[in-house]
PDB file of C-alpha atoms and ligand atoms in Angstrom:
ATOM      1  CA  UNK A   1      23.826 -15.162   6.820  1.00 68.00           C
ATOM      2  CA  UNK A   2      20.217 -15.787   7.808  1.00 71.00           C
ATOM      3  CA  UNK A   3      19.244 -19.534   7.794  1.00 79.00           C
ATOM      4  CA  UNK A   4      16.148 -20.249   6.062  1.00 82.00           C
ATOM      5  CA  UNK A   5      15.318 -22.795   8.277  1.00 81.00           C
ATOM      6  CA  UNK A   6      15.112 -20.267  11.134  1.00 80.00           C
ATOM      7  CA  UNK A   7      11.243 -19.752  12.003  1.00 75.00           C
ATOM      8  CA  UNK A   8      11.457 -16.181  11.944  1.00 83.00           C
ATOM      9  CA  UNK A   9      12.791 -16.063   8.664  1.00 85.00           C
ATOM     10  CA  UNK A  10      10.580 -14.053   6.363  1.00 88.00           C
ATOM     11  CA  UNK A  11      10.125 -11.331   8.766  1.00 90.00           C
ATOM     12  CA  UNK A  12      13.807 -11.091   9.761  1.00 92.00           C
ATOM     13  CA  UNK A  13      14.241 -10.844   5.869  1.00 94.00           C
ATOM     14  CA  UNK A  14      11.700  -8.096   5.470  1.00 96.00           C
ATOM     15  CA  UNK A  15      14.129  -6.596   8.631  1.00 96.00           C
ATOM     16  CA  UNK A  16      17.392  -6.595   6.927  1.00 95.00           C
ATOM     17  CA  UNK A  17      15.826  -4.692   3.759  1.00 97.00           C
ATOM     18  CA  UNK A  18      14.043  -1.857   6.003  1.00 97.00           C
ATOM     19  CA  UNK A  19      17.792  -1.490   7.896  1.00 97.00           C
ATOM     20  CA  UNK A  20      19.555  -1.597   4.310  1.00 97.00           C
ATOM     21  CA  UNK A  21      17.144   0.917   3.323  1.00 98.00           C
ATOM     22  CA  UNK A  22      17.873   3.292   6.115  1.00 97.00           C
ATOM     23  CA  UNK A  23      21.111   2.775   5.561  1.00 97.00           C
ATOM     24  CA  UNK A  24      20.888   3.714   2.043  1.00 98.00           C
ATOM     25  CA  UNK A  25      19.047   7.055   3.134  1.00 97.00           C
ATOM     26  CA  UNK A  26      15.750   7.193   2.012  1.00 97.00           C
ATOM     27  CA  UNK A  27      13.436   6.172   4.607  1.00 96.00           C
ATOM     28  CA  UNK A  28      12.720   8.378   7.364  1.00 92.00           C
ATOM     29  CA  UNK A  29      13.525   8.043  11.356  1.00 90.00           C
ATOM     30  CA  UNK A  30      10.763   6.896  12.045  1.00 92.00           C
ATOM     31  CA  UNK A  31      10.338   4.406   9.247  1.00 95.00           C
ATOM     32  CA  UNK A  32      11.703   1.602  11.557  1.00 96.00           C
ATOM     33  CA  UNK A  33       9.263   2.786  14.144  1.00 96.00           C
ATOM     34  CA  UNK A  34       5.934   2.328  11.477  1.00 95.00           C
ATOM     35  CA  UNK A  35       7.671  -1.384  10.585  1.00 97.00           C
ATOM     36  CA  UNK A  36       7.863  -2.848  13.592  1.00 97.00           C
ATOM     37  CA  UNK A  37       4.308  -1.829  14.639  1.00 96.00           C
ATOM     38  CA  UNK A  38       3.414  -3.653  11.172  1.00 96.00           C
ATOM     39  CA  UNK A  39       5.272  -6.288  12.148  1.00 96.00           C
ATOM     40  CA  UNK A  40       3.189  -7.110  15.832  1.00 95.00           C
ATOM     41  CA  UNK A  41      -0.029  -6.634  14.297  1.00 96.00           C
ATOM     42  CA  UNK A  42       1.499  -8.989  11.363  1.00 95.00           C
ATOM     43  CA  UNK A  43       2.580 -11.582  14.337  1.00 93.00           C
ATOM     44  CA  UNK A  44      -0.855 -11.923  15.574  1.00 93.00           C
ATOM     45  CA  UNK A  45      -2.478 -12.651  12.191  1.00 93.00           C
ATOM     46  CA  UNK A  46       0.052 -15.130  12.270  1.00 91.00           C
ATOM     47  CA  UNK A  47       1.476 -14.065   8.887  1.00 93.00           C
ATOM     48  CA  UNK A  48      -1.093 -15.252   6.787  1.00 94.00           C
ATOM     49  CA  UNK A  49      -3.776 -13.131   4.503  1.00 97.00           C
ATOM     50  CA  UNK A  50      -7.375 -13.549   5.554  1.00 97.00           C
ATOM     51  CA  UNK A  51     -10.363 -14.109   3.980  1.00 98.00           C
ATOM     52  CA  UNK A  52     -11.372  -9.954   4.661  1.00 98.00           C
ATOM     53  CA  UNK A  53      -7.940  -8.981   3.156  1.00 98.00           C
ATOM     54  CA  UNK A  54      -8.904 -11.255   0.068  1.00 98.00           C
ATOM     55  CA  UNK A  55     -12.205  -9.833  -0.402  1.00 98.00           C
ATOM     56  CA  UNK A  56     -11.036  -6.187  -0.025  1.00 98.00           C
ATOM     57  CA  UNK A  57      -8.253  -6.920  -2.433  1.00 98.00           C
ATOM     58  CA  UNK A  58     -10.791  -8.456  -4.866  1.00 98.00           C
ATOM     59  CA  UNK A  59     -12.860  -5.091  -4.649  1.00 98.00           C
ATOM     60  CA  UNK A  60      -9.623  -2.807  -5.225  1.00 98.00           C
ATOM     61  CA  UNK A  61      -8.638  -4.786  -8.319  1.00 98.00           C
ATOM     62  CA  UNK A  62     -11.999  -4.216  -9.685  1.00 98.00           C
ATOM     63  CA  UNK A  63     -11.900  -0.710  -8.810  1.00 98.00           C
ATOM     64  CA  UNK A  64      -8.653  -0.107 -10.376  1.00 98.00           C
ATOM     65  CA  UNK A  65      -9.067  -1.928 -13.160  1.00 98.00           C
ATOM     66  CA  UNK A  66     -12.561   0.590 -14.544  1.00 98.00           C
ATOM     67  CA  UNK A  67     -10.850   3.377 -13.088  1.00 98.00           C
ATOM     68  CA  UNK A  68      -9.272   5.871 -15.826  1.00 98.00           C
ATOM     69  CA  UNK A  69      -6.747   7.057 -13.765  1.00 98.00           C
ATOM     70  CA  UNK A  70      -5.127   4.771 -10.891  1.00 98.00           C
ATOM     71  CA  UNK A  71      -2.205   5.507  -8.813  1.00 98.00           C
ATOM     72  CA  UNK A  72      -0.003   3.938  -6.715  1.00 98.00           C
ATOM     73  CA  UNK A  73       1.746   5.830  -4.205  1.00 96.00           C
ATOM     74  CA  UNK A  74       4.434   4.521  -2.577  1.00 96.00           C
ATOM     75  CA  UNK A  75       6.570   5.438   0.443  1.00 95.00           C
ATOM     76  CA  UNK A  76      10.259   5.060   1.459  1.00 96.00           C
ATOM     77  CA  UNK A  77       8.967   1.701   3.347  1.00 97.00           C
ATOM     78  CA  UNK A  78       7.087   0.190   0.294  1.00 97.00           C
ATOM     79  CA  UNK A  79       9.718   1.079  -2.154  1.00 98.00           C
ATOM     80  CA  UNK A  80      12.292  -1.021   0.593  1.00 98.00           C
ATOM     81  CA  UNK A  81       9.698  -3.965   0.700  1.00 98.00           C
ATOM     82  CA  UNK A  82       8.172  -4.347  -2.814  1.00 98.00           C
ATOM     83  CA  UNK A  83       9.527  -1.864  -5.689  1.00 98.00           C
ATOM     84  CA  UNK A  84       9.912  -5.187  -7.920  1.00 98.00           C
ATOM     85  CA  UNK A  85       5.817  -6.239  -7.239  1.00 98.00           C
ATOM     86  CA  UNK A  86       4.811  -2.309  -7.029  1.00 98.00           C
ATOM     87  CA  UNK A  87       6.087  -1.781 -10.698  1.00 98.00           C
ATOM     88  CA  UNK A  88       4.809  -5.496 -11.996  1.00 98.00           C
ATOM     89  CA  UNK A  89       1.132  -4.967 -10.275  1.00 98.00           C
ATOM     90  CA  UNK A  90       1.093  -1.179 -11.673  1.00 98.00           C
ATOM     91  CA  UNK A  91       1.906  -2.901 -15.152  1.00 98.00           C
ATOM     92  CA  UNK A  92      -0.444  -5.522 -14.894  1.00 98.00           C
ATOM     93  CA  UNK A  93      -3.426  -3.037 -14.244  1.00 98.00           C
ATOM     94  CA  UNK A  94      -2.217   0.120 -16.171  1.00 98.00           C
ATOM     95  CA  UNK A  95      -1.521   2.607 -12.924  1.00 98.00           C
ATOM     96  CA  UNK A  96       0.520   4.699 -12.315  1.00 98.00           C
ATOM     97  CA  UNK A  97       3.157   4.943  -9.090  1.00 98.00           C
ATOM     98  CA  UNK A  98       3.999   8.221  -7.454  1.00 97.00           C
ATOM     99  CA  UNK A  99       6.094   8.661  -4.846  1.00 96.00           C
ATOM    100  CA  UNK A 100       4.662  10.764  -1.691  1.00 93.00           C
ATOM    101  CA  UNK A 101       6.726  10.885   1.344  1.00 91.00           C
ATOM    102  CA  UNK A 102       5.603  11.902   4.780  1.00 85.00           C
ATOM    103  CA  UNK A 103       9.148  13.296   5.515  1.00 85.00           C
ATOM    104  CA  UNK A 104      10.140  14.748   2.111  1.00 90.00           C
ATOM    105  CA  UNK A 105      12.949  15.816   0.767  1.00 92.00           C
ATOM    106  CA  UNK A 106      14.876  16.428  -2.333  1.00 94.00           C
ATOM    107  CA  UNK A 107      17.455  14.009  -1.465  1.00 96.00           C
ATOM    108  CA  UNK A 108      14.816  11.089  -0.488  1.00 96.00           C
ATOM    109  CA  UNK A 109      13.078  11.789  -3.523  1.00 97.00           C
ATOM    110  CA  UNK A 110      15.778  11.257  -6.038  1.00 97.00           C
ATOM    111  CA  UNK A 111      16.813   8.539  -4.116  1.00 98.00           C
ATOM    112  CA  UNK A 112      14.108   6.756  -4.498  1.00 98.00           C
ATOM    113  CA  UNK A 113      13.745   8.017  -7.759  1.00 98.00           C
ATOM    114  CA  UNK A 114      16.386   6.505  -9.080  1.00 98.00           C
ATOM    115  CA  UNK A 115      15.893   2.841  -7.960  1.00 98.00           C
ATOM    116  CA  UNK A 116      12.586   2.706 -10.263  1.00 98.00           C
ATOM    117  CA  UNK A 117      15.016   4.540 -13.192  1.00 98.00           C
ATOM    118  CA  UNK A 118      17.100   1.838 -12.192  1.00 98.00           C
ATOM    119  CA  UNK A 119      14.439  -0.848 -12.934  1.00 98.00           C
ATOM    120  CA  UNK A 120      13.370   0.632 -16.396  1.00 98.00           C
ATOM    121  CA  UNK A 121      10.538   2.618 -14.453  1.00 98.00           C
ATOM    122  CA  UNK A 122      11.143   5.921 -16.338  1.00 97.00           C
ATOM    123  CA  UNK A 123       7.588   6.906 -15.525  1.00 97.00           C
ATOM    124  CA  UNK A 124       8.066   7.254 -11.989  1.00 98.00           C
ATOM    125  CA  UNK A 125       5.912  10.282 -10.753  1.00 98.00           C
ATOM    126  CA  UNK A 126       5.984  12.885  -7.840  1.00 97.00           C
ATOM    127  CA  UNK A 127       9.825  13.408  -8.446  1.00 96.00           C
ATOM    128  CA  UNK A 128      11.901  16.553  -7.941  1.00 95.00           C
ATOM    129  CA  UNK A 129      11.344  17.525 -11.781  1.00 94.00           C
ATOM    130  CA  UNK A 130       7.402  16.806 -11.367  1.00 95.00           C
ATOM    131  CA  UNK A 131       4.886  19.389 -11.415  1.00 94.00           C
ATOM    132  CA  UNK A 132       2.931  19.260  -7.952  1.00 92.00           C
ATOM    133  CA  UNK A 133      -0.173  20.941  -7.040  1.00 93.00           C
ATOM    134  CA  UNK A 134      -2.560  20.583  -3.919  1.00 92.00           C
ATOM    135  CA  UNK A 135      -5.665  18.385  -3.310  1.00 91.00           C
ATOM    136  CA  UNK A 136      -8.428  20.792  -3.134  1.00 85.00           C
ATOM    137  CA  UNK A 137      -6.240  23.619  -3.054  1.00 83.00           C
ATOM    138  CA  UNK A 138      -5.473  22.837   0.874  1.00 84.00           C
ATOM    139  CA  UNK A 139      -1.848  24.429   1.417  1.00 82.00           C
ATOM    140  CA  UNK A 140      -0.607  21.949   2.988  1.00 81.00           C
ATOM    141  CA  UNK A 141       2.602  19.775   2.418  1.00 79.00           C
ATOM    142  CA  UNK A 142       0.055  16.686   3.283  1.00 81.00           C
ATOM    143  CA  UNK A 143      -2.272  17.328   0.247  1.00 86.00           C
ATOM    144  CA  UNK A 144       0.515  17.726  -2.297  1.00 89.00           C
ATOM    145  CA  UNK A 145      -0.044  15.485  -5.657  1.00 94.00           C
ATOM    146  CA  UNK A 146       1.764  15.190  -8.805  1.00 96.00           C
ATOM    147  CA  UNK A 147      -1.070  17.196 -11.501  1.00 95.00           C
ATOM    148  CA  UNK A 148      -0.941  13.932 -13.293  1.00 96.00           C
ATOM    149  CA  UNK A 149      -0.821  11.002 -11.119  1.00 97.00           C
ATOM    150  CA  UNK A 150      -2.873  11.617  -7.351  1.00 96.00           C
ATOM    151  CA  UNK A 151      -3.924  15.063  -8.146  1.00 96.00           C
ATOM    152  CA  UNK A 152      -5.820  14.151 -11.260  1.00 96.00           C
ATOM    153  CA  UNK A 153      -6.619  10.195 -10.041  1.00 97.00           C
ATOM    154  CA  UNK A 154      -9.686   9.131  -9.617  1.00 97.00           C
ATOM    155  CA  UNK A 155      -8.035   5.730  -7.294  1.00 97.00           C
ATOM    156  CA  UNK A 156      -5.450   5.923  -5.070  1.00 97.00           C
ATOM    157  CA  UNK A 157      -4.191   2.642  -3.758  1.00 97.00           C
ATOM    158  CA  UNK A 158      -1.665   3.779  -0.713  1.00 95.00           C
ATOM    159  CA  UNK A 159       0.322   0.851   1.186  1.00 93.00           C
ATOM    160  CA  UNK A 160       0.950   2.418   4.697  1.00 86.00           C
ATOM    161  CA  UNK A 161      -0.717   5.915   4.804  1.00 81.00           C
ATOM    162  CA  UNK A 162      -0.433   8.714   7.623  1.00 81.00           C
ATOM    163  CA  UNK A 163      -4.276   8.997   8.895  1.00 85.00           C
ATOM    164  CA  UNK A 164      -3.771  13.081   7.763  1.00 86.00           C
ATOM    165  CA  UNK A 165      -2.839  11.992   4.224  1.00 87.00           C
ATOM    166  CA  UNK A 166      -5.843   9.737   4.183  1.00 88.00           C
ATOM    167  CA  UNK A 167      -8.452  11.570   5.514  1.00 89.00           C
ATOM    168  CA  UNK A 168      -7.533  14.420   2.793  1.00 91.00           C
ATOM    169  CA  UNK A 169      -7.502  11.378   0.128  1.00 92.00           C
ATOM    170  CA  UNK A 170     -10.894  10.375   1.036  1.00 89.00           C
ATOM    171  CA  UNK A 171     -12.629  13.551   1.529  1.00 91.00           C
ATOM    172  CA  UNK A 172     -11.580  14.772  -2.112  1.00 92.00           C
ATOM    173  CA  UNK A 173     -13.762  12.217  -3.288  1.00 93.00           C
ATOM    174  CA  UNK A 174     -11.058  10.105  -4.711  1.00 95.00           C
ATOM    175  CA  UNK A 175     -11.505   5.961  -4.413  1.00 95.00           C
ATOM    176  CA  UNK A 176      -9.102   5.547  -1.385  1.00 96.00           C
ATOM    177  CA  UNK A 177      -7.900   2.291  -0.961  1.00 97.00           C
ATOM    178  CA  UNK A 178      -5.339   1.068   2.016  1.00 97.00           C
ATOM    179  CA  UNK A 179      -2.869  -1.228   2.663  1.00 98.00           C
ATOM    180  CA  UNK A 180      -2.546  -1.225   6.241  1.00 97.00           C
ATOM    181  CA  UNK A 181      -1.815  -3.958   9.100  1.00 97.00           C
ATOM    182  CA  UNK A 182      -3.509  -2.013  11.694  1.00 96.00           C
ATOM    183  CA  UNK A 183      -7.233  -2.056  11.650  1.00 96.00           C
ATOM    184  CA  UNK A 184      -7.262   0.467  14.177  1.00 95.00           C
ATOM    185  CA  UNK A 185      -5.186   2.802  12.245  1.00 94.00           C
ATOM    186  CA  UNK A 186      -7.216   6.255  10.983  1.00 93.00           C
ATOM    187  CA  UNK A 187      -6.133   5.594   7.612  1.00 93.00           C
ATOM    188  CA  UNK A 188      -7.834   1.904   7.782  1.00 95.00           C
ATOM    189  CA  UNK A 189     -11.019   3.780   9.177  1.00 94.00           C
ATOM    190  CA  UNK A 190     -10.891   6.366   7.068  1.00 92.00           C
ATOM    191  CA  UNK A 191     -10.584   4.183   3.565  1.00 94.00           C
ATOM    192  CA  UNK A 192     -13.274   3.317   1.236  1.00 95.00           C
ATOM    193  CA  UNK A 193     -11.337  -0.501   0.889  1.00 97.00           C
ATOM    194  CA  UNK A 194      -9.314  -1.398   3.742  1.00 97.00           C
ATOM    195  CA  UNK A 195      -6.869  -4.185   3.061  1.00 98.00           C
ATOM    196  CA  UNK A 196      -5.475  -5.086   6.224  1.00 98.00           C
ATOM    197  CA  UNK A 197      -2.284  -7.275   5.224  1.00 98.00           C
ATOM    198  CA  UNK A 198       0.699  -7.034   4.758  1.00 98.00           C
ATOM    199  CA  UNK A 199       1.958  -5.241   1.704  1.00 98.00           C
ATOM    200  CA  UNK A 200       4.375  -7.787   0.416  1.00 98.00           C
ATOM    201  CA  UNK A 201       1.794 -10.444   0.359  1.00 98.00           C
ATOM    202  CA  UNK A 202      -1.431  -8.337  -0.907  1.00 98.00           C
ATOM    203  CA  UNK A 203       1.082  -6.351  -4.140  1.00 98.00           C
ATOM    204  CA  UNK A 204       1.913  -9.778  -5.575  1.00 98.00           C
ATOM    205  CA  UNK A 205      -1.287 -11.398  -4.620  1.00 98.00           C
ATOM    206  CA  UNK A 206      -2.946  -8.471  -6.287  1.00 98.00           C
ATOM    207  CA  UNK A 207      -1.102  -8.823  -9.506  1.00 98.00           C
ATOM    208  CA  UNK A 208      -2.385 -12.869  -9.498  1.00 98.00           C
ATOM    209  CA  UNK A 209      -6.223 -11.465  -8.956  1.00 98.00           C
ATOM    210  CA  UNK A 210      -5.857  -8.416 -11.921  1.00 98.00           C
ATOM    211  CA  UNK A 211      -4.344 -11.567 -14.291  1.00 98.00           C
ATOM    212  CA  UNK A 212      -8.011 -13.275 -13.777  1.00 98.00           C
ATOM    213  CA  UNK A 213     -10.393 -10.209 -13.042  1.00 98.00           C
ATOM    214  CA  UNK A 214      -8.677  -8.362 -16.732  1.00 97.00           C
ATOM    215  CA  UNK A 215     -10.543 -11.629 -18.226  1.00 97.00           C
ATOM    216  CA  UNK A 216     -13.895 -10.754 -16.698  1.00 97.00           C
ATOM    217  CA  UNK A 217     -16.798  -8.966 -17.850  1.00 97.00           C
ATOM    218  CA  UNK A 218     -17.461  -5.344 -16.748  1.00 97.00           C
ATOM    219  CA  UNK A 219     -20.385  -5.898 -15.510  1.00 98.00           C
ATOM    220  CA  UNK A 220     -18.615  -8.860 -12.926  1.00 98.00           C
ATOM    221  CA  UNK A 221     -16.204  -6.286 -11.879  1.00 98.00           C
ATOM    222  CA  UNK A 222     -18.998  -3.406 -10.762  1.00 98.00           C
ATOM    223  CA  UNK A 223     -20.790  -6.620  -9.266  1.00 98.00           C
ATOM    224  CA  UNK A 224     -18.031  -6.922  -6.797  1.00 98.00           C
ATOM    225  CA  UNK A 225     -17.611  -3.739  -5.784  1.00 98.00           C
ATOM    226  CA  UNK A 226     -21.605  -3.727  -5.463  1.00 98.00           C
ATOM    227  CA  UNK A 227     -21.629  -6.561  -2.964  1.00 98.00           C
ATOM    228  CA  UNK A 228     -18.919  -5.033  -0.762  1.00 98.00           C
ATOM    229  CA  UNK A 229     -19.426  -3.220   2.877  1.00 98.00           C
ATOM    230  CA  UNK A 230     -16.200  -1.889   4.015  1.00 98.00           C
ATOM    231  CA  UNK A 231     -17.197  -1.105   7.240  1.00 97.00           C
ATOM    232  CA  UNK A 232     -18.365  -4.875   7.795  1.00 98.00           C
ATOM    233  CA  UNK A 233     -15.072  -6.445   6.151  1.00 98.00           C
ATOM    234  CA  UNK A 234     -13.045  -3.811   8.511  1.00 97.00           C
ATOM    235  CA  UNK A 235     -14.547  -5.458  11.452  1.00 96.00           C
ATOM    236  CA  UNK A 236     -14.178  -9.168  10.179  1.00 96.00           C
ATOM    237  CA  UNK A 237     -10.496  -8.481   9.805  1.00 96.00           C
ATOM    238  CA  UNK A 238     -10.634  -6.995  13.979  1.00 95.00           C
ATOM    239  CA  UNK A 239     -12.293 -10.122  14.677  1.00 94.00           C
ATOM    240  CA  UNK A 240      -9.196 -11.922  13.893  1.00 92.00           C
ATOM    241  CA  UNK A 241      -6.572 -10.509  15.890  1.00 88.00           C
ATOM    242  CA  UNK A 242      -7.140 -13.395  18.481  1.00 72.00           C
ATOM    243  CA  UNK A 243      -4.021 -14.533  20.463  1.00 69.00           C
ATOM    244  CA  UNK A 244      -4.940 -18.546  20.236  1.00 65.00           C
ATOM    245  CA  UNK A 245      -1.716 -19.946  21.879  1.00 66.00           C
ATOM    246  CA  UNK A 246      -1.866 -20.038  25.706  1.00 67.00           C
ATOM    247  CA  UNK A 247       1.006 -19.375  28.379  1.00 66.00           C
ATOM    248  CA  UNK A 248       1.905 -22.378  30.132  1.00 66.00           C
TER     249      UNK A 248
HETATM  250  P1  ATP B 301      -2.645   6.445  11.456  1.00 60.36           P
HETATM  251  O1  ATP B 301      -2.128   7.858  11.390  1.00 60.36           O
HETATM  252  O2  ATP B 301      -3.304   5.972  10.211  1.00 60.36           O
HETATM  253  O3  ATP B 301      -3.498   6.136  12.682  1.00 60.36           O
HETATM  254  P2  ATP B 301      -0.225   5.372  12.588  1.00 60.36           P
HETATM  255  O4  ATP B 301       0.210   6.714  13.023  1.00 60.36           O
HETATM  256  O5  ATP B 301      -0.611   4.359  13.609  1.00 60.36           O
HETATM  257  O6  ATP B 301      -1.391   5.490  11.522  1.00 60.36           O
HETATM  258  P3  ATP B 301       2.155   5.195  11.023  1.00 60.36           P
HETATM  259  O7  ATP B 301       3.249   5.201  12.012  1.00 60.36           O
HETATM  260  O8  ATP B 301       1.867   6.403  10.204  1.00 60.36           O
HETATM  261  O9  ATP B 301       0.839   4.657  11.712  1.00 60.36           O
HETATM  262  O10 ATP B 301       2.396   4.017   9.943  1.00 60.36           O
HETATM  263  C1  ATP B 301       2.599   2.732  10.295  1.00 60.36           C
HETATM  264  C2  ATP B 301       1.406   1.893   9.878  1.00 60.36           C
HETATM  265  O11 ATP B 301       1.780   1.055   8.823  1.00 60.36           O
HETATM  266  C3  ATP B 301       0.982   1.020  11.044  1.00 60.36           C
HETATM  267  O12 ATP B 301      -0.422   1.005  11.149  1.00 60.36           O
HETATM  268  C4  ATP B 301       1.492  -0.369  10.659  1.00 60.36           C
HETATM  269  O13 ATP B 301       0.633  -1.370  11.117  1.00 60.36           O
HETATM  270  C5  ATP B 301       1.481  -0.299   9.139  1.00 60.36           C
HETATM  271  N1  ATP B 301       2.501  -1.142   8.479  1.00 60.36           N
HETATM  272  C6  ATP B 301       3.839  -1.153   8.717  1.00 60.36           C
HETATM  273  N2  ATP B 301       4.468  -2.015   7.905  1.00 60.36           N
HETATM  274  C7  ATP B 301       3.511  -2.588   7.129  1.00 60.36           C
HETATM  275  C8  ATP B 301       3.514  -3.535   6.062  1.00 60.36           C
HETATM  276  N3  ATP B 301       4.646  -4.119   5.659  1.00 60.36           N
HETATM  277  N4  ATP B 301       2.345  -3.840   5.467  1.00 60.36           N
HETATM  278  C9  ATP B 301       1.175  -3.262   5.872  1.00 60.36           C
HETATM  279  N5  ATP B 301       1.103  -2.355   6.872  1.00 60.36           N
HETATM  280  C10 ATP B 301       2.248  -2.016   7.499  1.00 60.36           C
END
């Protein structure tokens, strides 16, 4: 039993479900591998959601909310870390969640699949039974899209993204928006917003901003967006990854 008390607590929690997970066979090998680099770029921002994060997440509630056709995607890690907040933000702002996996297979899928059933999530899109087509017609296992959630969205909002996935996102002219703790990563560079945080604090911090922003004028919401540079908000969030304790 993990003491609460213990200071690495929250992170040894978001551990235990990525190794349940595995265990329950639907994340990939190399799931583990893509946490734990989340986790040391998460250990350096000390845990906490900046300023940039909050602004980008501002921007992609806007966006989502005067899109016509949002989707979610989600991955075997996101699914392990947030299904509950995934399927409450999705409510909250009227998108849609598909599942896209970088390692697919039938047996993932359904697995996964079945945990939103599970929740009362019969809407749950990219399964086995879904009809799947390509971004832009490129033949390539990377571009596939359900015809009615990715393929036919006009935002996708994708916590952790493979930089291939993302660069086909973004060039098909799609709002891309990331969730990523790396802003390094291709897929952070390659985004039109770039959250960098991590997923389990930006879904439910999202849902909290979508409660206010539904409230809001139109006009407010494009106003937002307007004001926005990505590429400037990308670099404020580089800025700080400072290491501010020193070795004695
Ligand atoms: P890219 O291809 O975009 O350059 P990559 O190959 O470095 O990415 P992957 O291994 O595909 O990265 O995916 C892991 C990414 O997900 C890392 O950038 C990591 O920081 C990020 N990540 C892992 N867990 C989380 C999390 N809980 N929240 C946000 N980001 C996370």
């Amino acid at each position: 039993m993990l003491s609460k008390s213990h200071p690495r607590y929250e992170s040894l929690v978001l551990r235990d479900k990525i190794v349940k997970a595995s265990k329950a066979g639907y994340l990939a090998d190399s799931a583990m591998i893509a946490h734990g680099r989340g986790e040391a770029f998460d250990y350096l921002l000390g845990e906490k959601t900046t300023l940039p994060a909050k602004r980008a997440m501002y921007v992609t509630v806007a966006i989502m909310l005067l899109s016509k056709n949002p989707v979610i995607s989600v991955n075997g890690n996101t699914v392990a870390l947030a299904i509950d907040e995934i399927i409450e933000f999705a409510r909250e702002i009227d998108a849609k969640i598909e599942i896209n996996l970088f390692y697919r297979t039938d047996d993932r899928v359904n697995k996964i699949a079945k945990l939103f059933y599970d929740r009362d999530y019969p809407e749950i899109l990219g399964t086995n039974n879904d009809e799947m087509m390509h971004i832009n017609e490129i033949k390539n296992p990377r571009a596939s899209a359900s015809k009615n959630g990715i393929y036919s969205a006009d935002t996708v909002l994708v916590p952790l993204e493979d930089g291939d996935r993302a660069e086909i996102l973004s060039r098909s002219g799609k709002n891309t928006i990331t969730i990523d703790l790396n802003p390094l990563s291709r897929t952070s560079k390659m985004s039109d917003v770039s959250i960098v945080d991590n997923l389990v604090r930006a879904i439910p911090f999202m849902t909290k901003i979508a409660r206010d922003l539904k409230l809001q004028d139109e006009e407010l919401l494009r106003e937002i967006i307007e004001e926005f540079d990505n590429d400037i908000n990308l670099k404020e969030s580089l800025e700080l990854f400072k290491i501010k304790e020193e070795v004695k």
